[in-house]
PDB file of C-alpha atoms in Angstrom:
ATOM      1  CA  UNK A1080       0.000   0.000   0.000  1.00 71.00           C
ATOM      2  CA  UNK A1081       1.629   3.104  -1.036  1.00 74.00           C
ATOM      3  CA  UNK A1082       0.567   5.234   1.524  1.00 71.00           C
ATOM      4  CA  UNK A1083       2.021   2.733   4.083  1.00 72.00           C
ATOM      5  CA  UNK A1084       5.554   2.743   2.417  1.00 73.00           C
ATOM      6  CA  UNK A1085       5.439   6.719   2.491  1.00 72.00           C
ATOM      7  CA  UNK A1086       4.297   6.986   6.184  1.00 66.00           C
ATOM      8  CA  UNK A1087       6.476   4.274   7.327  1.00 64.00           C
ATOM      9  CA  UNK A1088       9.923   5.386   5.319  1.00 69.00           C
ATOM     10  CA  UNK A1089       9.017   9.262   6.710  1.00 62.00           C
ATOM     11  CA  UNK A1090      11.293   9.175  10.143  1.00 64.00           C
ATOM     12  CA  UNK A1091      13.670   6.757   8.741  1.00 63.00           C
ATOM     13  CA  UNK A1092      14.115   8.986   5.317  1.00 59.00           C
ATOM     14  CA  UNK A1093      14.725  12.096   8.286  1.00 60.00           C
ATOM     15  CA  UNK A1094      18.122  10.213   8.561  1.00 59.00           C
ATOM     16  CA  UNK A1095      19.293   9.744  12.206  1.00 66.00           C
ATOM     17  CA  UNK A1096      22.776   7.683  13.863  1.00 74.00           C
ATOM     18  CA  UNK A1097      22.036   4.124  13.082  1.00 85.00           C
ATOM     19  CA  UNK A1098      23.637   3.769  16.329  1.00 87.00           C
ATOM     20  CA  UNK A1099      22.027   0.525  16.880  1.00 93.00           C
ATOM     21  CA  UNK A1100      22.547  -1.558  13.406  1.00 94.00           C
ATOM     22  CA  UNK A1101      26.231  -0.038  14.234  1.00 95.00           C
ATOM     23  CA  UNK A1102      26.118  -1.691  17.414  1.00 96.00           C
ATOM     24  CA  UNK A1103      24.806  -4.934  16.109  1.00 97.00           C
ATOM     25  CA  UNK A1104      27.826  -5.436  13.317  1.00 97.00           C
ATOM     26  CA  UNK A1105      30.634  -4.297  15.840  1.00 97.00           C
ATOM     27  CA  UNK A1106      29.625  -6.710  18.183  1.00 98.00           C
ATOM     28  CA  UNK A1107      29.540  -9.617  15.431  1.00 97.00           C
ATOM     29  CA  UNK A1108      32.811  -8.492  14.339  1.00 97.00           C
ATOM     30  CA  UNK A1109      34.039 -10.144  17.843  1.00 97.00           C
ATOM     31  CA  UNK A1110      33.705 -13.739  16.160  1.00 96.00           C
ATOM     32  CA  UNK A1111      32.724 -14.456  12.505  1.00 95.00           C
ATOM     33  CA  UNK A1112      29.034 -14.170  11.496  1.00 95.00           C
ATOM     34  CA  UNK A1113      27.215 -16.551  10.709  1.00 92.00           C
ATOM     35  CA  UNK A1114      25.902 -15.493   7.039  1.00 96.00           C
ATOM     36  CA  UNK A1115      25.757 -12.041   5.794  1.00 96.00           C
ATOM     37  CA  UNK A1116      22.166 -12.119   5.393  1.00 97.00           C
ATOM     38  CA  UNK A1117      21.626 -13.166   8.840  1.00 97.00           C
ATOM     39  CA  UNK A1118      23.686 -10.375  10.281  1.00 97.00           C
ATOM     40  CA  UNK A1119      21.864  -7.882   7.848  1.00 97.00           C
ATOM     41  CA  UNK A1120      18.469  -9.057   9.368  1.00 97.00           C
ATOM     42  CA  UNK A1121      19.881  -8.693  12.878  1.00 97.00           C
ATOM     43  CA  UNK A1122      20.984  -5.268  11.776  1.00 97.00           C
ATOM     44  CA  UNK A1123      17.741  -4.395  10.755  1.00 94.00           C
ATOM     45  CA  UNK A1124      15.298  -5.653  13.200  1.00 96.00           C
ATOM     46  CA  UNK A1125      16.599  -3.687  15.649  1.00 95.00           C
ATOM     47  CA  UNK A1126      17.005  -0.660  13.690  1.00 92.00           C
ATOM     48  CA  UNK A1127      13.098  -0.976  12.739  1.00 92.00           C
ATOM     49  CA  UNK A1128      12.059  -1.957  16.160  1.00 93.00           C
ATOM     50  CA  UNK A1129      13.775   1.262  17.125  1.00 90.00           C
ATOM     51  CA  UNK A1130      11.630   3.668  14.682  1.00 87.00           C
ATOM     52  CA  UNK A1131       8.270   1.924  15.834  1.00 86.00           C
ATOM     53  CA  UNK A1132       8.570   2.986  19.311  1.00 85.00           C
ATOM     54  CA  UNK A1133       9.626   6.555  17.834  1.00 82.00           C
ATOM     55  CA  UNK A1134       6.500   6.888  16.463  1.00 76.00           C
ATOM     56  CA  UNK A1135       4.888   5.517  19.434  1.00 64.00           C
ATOM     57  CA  UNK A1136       6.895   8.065  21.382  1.00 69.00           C
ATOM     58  CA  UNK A1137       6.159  11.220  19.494  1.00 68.00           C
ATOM     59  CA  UNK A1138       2.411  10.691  19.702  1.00 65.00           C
ATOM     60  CA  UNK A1139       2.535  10.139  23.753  1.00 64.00           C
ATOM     61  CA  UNK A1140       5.093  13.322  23.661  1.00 63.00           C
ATOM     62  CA  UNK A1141       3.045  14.966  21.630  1.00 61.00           C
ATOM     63  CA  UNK A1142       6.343  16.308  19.277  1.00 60.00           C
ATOM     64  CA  UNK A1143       6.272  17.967  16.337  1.00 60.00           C
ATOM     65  CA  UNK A1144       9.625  17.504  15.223  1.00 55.00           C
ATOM     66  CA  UNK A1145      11.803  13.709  14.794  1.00 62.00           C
ATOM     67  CA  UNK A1146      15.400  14.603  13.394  1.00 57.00           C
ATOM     68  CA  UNK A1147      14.899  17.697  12.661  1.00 59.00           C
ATOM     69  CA  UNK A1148      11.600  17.335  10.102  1.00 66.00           C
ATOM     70  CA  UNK A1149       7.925  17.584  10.701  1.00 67.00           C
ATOM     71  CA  UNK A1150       7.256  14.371  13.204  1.00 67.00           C
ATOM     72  CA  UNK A1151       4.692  11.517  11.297  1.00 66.00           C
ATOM     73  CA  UNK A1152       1.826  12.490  13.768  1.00 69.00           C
ATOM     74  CA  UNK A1153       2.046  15.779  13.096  1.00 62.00           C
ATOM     75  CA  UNK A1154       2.077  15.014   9.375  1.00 63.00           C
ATOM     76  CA  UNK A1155      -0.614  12.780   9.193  1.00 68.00           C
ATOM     77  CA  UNK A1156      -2.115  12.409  12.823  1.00 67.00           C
ATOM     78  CA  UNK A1157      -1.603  10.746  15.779  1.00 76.00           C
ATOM     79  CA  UNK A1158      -4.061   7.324  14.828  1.00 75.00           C
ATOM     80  CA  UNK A1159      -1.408   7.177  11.759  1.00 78.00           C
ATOM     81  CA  UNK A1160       1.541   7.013  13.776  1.00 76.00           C
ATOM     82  CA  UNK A1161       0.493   4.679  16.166  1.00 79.00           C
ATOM     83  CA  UNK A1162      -0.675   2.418  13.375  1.00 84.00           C
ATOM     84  CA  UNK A1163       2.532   2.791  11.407  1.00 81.00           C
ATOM     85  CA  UNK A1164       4.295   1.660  13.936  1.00 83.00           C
ATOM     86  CA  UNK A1165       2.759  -1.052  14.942  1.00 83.00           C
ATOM     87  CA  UNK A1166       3.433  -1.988  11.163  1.00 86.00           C
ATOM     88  CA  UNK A1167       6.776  -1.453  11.658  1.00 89.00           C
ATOM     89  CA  UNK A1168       7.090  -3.529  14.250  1.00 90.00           C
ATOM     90  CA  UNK A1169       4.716  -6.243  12.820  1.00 93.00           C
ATOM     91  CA  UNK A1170       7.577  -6.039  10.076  1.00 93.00           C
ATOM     92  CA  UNK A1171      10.935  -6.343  12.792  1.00 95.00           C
ATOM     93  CA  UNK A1172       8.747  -9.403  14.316  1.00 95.00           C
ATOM     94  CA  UNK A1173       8.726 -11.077  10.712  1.00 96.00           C
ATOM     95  CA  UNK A1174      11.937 -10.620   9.791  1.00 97.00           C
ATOM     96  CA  UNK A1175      13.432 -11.562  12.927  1.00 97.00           C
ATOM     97  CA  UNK A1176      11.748 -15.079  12.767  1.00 97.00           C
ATOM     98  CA  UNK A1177      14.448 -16.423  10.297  1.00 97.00           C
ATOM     99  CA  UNK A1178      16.905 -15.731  13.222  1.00 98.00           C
ATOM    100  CA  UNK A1179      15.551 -18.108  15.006  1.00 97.00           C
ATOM    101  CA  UNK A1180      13.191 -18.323  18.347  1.00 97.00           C
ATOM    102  CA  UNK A1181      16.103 -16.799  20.417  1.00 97.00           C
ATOM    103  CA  UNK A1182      15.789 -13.856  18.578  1.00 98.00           C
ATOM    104  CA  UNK A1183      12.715 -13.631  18.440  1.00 97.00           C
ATOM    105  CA  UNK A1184      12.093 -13.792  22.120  1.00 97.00           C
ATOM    106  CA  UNK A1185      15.166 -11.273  22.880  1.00 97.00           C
ATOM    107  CA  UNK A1186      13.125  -8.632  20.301  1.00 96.00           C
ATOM    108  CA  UNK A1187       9.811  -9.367  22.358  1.00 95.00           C
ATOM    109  CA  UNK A1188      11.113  -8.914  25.957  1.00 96.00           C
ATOM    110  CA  UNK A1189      12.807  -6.155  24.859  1.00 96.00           C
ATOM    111  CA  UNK A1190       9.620  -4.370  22.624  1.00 93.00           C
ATOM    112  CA  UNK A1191       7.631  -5.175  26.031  1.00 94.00           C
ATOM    113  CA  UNK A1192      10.397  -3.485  28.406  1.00 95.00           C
ATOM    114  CA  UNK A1193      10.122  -0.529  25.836  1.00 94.00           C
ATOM    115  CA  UNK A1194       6.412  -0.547  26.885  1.00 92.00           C
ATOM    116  CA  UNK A1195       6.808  -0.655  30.529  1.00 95.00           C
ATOM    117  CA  UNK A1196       9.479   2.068  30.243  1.00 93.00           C
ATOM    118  CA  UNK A1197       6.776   4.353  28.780  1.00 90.00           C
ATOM    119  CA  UNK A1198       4.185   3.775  31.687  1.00 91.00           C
ATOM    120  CA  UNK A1199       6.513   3.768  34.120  1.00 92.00           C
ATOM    121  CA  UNK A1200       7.235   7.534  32.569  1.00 89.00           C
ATOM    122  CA  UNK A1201       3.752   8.672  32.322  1.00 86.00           C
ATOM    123  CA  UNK A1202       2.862   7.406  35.500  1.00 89.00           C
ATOM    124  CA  UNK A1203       5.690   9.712  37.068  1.00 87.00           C
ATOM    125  CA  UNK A1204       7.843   8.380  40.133  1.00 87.00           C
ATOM    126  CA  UNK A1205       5.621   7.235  43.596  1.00 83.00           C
ATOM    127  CA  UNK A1206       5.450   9.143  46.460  1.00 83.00           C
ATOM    128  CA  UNK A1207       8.191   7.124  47.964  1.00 83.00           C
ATOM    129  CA  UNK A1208      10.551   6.658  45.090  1.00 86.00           C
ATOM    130  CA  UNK A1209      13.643   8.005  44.661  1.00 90.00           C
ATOM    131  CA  UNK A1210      13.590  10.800  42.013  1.00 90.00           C
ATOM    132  CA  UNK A1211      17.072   9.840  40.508  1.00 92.00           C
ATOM    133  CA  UNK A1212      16.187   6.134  40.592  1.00 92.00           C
ATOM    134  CA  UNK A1213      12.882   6.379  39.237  1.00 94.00           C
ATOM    135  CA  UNK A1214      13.896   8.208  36.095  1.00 95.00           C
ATOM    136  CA  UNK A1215      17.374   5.593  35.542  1.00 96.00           C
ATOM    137  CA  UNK A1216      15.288   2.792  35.525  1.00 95.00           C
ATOM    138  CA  UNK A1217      12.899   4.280  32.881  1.00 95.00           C
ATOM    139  CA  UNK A1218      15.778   5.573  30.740  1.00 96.00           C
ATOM    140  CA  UNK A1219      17.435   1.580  31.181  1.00 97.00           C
ATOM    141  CA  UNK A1220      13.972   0.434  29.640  1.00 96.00           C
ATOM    142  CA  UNK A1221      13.373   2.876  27.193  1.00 93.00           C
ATOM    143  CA  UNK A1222      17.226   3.370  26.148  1.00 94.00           C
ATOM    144  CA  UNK A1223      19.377   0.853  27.219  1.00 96.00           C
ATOM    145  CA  UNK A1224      16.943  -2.540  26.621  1.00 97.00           C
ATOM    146  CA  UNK A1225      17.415  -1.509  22.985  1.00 96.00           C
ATOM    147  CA  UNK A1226      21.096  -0.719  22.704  1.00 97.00           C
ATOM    148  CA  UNK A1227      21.639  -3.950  25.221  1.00 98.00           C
ATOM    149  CA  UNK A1228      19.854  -6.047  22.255  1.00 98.00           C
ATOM    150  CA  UNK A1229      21.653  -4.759  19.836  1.00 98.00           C
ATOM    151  CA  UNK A1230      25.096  -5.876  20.925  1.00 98.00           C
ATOM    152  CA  UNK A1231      23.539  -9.045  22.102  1.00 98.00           C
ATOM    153  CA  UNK A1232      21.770  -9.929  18.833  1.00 98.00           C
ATOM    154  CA  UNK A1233      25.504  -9.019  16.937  1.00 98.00           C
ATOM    155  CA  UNK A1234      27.540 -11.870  19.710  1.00 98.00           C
ATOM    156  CA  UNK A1235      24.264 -13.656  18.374  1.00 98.00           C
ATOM    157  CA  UNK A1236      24.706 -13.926  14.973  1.00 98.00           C
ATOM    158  CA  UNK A1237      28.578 -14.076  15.220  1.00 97.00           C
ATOM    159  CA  UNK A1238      27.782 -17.865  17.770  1.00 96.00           C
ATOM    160  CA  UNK A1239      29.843 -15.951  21.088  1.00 98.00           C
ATOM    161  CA  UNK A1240      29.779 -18.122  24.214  1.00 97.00           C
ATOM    162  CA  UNK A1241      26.899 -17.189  26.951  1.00 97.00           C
ATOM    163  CA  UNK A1242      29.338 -15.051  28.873  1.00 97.00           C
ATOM    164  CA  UNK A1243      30.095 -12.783  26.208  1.00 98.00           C
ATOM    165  CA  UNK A1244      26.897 -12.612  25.204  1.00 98.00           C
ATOM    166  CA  UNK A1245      26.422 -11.206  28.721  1.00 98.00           C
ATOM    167  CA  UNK A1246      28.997  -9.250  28.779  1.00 98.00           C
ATOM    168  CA  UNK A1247      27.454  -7.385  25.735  1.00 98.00           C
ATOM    169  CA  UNK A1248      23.827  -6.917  27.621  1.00 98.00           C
ATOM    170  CA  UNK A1249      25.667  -5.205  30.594  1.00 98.00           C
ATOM    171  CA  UNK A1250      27.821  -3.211  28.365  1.00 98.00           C
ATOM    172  CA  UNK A1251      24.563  -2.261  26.201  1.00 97.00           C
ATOM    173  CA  UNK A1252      22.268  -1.738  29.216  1.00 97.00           C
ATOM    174  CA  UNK A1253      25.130   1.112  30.345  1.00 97.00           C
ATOM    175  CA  UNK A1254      25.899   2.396  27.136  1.00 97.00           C
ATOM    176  CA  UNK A1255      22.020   3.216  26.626  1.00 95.00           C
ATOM    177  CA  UNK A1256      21.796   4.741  29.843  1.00 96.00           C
ATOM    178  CA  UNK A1257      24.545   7.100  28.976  1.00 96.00           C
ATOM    179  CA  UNK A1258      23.413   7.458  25.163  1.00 93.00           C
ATOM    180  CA  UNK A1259      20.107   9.346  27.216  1.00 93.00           C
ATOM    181  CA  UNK A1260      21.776  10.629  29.722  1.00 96.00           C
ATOM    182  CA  UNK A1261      24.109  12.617  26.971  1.00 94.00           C
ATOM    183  CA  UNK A1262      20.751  13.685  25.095  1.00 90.00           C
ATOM    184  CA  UNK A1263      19.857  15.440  28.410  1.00 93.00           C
ATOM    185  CA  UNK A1264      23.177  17.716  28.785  1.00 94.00           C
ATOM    186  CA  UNK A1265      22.647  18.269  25.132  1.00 92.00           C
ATOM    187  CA  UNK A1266      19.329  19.580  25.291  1.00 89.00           C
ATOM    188  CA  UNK A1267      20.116  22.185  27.982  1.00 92.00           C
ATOM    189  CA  UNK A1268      23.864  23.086  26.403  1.00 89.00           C
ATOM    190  CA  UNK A1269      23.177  22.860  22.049  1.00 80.00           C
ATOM    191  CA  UNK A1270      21.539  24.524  19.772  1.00 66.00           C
ATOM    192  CA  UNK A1271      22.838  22.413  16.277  1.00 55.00           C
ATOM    193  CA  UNK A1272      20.325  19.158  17.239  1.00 47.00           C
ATOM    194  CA  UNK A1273      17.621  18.600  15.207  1.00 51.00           C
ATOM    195  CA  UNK A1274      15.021  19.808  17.669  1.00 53.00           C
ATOM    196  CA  UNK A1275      14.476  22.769  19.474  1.00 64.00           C
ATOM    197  CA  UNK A1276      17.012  23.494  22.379  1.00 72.00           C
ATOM    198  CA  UNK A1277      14.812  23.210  25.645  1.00 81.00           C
ATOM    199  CA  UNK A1278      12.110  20.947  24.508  1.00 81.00           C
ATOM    200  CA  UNK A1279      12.498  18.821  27.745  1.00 83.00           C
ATOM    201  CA  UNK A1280      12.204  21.384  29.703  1.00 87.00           C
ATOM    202  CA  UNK A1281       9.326  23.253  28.219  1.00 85.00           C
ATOM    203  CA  UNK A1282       7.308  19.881  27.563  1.00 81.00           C
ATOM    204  CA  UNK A1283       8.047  19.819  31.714  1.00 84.00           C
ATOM    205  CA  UNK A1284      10.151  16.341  31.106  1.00 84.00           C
ATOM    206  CA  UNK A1285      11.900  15.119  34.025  1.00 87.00           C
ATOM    207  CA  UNK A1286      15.941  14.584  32.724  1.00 93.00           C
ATOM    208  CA  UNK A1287      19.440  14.529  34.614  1.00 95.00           C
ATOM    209  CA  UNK A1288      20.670  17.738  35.158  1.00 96.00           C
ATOM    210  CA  UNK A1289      16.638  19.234  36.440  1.00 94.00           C
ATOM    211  CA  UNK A1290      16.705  15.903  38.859  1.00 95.00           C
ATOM    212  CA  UNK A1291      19.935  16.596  40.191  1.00 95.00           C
ATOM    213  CA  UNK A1292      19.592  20.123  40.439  1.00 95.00           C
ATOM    214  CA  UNK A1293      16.855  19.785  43.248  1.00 92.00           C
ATOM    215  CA  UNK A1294      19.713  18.583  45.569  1.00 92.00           C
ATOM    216  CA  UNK A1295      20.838  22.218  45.428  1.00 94.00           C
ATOM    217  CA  UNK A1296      19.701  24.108  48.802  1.00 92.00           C
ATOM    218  CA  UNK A1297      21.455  27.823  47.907  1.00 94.00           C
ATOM    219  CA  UNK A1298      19.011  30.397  46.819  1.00 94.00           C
ATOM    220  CA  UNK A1299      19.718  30.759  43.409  1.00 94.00           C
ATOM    221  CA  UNK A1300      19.178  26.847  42.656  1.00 96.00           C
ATOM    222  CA  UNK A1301      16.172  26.948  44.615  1.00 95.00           C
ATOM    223  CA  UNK A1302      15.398  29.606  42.316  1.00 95.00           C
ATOM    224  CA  UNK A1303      16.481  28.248  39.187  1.00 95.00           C
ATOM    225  CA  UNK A1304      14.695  25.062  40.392  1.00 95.00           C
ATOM    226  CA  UNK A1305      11.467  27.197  40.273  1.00 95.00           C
ATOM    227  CA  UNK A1306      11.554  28.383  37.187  1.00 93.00           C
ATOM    228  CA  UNK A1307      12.221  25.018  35.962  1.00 94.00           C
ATOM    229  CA  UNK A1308       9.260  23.648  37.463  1.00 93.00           C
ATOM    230  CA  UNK A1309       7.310  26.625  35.937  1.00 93.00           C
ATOM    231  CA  UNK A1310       5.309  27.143  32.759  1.00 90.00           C
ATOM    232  CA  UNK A1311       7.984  27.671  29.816  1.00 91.00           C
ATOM    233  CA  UNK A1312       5.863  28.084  27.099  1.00 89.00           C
ATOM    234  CA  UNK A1313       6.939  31.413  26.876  1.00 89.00           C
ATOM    235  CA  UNK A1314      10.121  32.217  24.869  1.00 89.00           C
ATOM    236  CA  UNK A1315      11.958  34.066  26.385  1.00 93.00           C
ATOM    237  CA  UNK A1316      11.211  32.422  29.655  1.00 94.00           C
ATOM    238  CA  UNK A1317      12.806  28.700  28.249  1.00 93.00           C
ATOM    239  CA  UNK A1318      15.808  30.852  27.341  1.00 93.00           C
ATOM    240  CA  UNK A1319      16.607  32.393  30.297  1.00 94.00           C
ATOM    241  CA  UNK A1320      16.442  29.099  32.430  1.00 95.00           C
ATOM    242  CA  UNK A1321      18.481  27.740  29.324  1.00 95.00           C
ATOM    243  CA  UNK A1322      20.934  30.474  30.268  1.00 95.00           C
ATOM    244  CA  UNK A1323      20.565  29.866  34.240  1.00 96.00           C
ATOM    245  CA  UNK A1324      20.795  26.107  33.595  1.00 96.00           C
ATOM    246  CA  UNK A1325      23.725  26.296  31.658  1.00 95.00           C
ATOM    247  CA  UNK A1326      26.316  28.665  33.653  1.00 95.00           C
ATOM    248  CA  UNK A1327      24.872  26.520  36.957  1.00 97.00           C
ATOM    249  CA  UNK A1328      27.685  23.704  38.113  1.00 96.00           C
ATOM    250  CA  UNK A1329      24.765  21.391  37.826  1.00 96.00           C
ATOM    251  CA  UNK A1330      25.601  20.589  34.370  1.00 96.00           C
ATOM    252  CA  UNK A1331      29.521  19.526  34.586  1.00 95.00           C
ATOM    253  CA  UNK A1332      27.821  17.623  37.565  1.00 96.00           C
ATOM    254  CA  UNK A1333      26.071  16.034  34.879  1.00 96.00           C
ATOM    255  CA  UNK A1334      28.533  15.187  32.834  1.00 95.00           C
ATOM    256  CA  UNK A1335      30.855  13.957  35.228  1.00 96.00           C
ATOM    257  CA  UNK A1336      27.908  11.436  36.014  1.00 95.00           C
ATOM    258  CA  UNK A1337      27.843  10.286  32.233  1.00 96.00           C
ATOM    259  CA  UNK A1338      31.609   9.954  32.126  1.00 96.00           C
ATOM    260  CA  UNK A1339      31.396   7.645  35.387  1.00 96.00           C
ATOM    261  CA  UNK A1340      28.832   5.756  33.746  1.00 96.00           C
ATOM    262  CA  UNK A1341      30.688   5.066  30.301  1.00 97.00           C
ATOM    263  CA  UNK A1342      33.696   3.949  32.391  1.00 97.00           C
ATOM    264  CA  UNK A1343      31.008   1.048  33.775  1.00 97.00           C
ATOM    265  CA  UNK A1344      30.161   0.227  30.637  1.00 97.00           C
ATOM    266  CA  UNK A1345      33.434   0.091  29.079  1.00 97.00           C
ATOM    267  CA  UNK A1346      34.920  -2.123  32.140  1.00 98.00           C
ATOM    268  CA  UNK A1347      32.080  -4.999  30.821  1.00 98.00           C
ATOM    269  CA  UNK A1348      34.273  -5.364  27.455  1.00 98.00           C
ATOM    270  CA  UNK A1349      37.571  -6.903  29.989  1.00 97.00           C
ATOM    271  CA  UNK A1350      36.042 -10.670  28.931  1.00 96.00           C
ATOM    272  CA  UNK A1351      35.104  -9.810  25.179  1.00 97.00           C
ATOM    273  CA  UNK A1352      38.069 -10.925  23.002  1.00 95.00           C
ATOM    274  CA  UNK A1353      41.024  -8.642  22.214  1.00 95.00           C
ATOM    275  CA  UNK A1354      41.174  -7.293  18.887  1.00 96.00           C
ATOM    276  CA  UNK A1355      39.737  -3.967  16.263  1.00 96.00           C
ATOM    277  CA  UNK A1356      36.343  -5.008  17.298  1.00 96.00           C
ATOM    278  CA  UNK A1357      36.420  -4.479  21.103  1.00 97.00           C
ATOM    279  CA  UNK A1358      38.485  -1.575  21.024  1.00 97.00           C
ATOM    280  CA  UNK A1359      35.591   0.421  18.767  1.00 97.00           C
ATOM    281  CA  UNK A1360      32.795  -0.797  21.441  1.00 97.00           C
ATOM    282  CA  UNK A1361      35.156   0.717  23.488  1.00 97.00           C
ATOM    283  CA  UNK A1362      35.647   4.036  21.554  1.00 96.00           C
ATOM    284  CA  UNK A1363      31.870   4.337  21.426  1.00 94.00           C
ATOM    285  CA  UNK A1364      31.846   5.045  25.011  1.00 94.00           C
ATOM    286  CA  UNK A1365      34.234   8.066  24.583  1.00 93.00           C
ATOM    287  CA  UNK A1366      31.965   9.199  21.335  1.00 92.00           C
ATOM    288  CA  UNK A1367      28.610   8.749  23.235  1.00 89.00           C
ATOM    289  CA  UNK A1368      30.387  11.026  26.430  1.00 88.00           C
ATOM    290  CA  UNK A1369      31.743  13.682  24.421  1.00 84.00           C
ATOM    291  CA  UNK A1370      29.070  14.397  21.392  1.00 75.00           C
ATOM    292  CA  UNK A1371      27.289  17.270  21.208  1.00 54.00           C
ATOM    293  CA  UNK A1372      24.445  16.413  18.341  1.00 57.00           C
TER     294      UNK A1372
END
């Protein structure tokens, strides 16, 4: 249906990293894949299992911009999107079915901890909860399930033993976490991404730097805090706190956070064999730290 093929090719054609087909073929190149074509459909289920849940995502966000063009739900509408991709992912779930039932059942936990990531994020954080911990363990489901399957389906489809296989997941899980993580910073500190500089904050979306910022008691974070937590709708309002936000020490607190957290991700690669191949996994964690788009 040609309409299909248009709506479904829309955020892919907007380009983006292919960070997790990347991820995928690195971590085969650690032993020998097992066909070419196999590797290319491990590449791209979890690519297109990715840009479902970004459709999914933009309609619950309500966004009207996905790599820097006009978002599919704003395009078409939001019954589109969520249809399109549920096609998508209708289309990952084929695919990945000539992989094999391991696959397959790594793609479905992970396409159902993408689901209870978004819940746990809409219902917010209880009373009770930690903050912090709250928002890590949605960014882990929504983030680093993904990235965590990636590497695991590439040790897959190049036959590694169980513990490197597990060695990927924990290197994955961490490299996700600080893949979002980054995206926070950048939000506050960039203005060359493809959306708007502040749309966390003025969509009121919890994200590192606000979280940690509350642990502030001086008067001007307790007043930066506030207009955080205030209606930003206004322009000149969002780039104020922008300004605030980003001379405040909160945000090298921030990074030094992310940097921690790519050195636990990295130290999972010490069982993974020696070689080109582990040294770019490694490398990634020094690209995800230090980008800026």
């Amino acid at each position: 249906m040609p309409f299909v093929t248009e709506a479904a090719r829309h955020v892919i054609a907007a380009g983006g990293k292919r960070f997790r087909p990347l991820l995928v073929i690195l971590a085969s190149a650690l032993g020998t894949p097992r066909s070419a074509e196999d590797l290319t459909r491990a590449a791209l289920v979890m690519e297109l299992t990715h840009v479902a849940s970004l459709y999914h995502d933009d309609v619950m966000d309500e966004a009207d911009m996905r790599r820097g063009a006009p978002s599919a739900n704003s395009v078409w509408d939001n019954s589109v999107a969520i249809l399109v991709g549920d096609y998508l992912f209708a289309r990952a779930s084929d695919i990945v079915a000539d992989l094999g039932v391991d696959f397959v059942r790594l793609q479905a936990r992970t396409f159902s901890r993408l689901v209870q990531g978004q819940i746990a994020e809409t219902l917010g954080p209880a009373e009770d909860q930690d903050a912090v911990g709250a928002y890590l363990a949605v960014v882990a489901d929504k983030t680093g399930s993904l990235i965590a399957s990636s590497a695991m389906f590439g040790g897959m489809v190049a036959g590694l033993p169980a513990d490197q296989i597990e060695a990927l997941a924990g290197f994955g899980e961490e490299l996700g976490v600080v893949f979002q993580l980054s995206d926070d910073i950048i939000d506050i500190t960039s203005e060359s991404t493809g959306k708007t500089p502040g749309t966390d904050l003025r969509e009121g979306v919890a994200t590192l730097p606000t979280l940690m910022l509350a642990d502030y008691d001086d008067a001007e974070s307790r007043d930066l805090l506030r207009l955080v937590e205030g209606d930003l709708t206004d322009d000149a309002t969002l780039a104020e706190t922008l300004r605030r936000l980003r001379e405040h020490e909160v945000i090298e607190k921030a990074r030094a956070e992310v940097a921690r957290r790519a050195e636990v991700a990295r130290a999972h690669l010490a069982v993974l064999p020696e070689g080109m191949a582990r040294e770019a996994l490694s490398e990634l964690c020094d690209t995800v730290v230090t980008r800026s788009v």
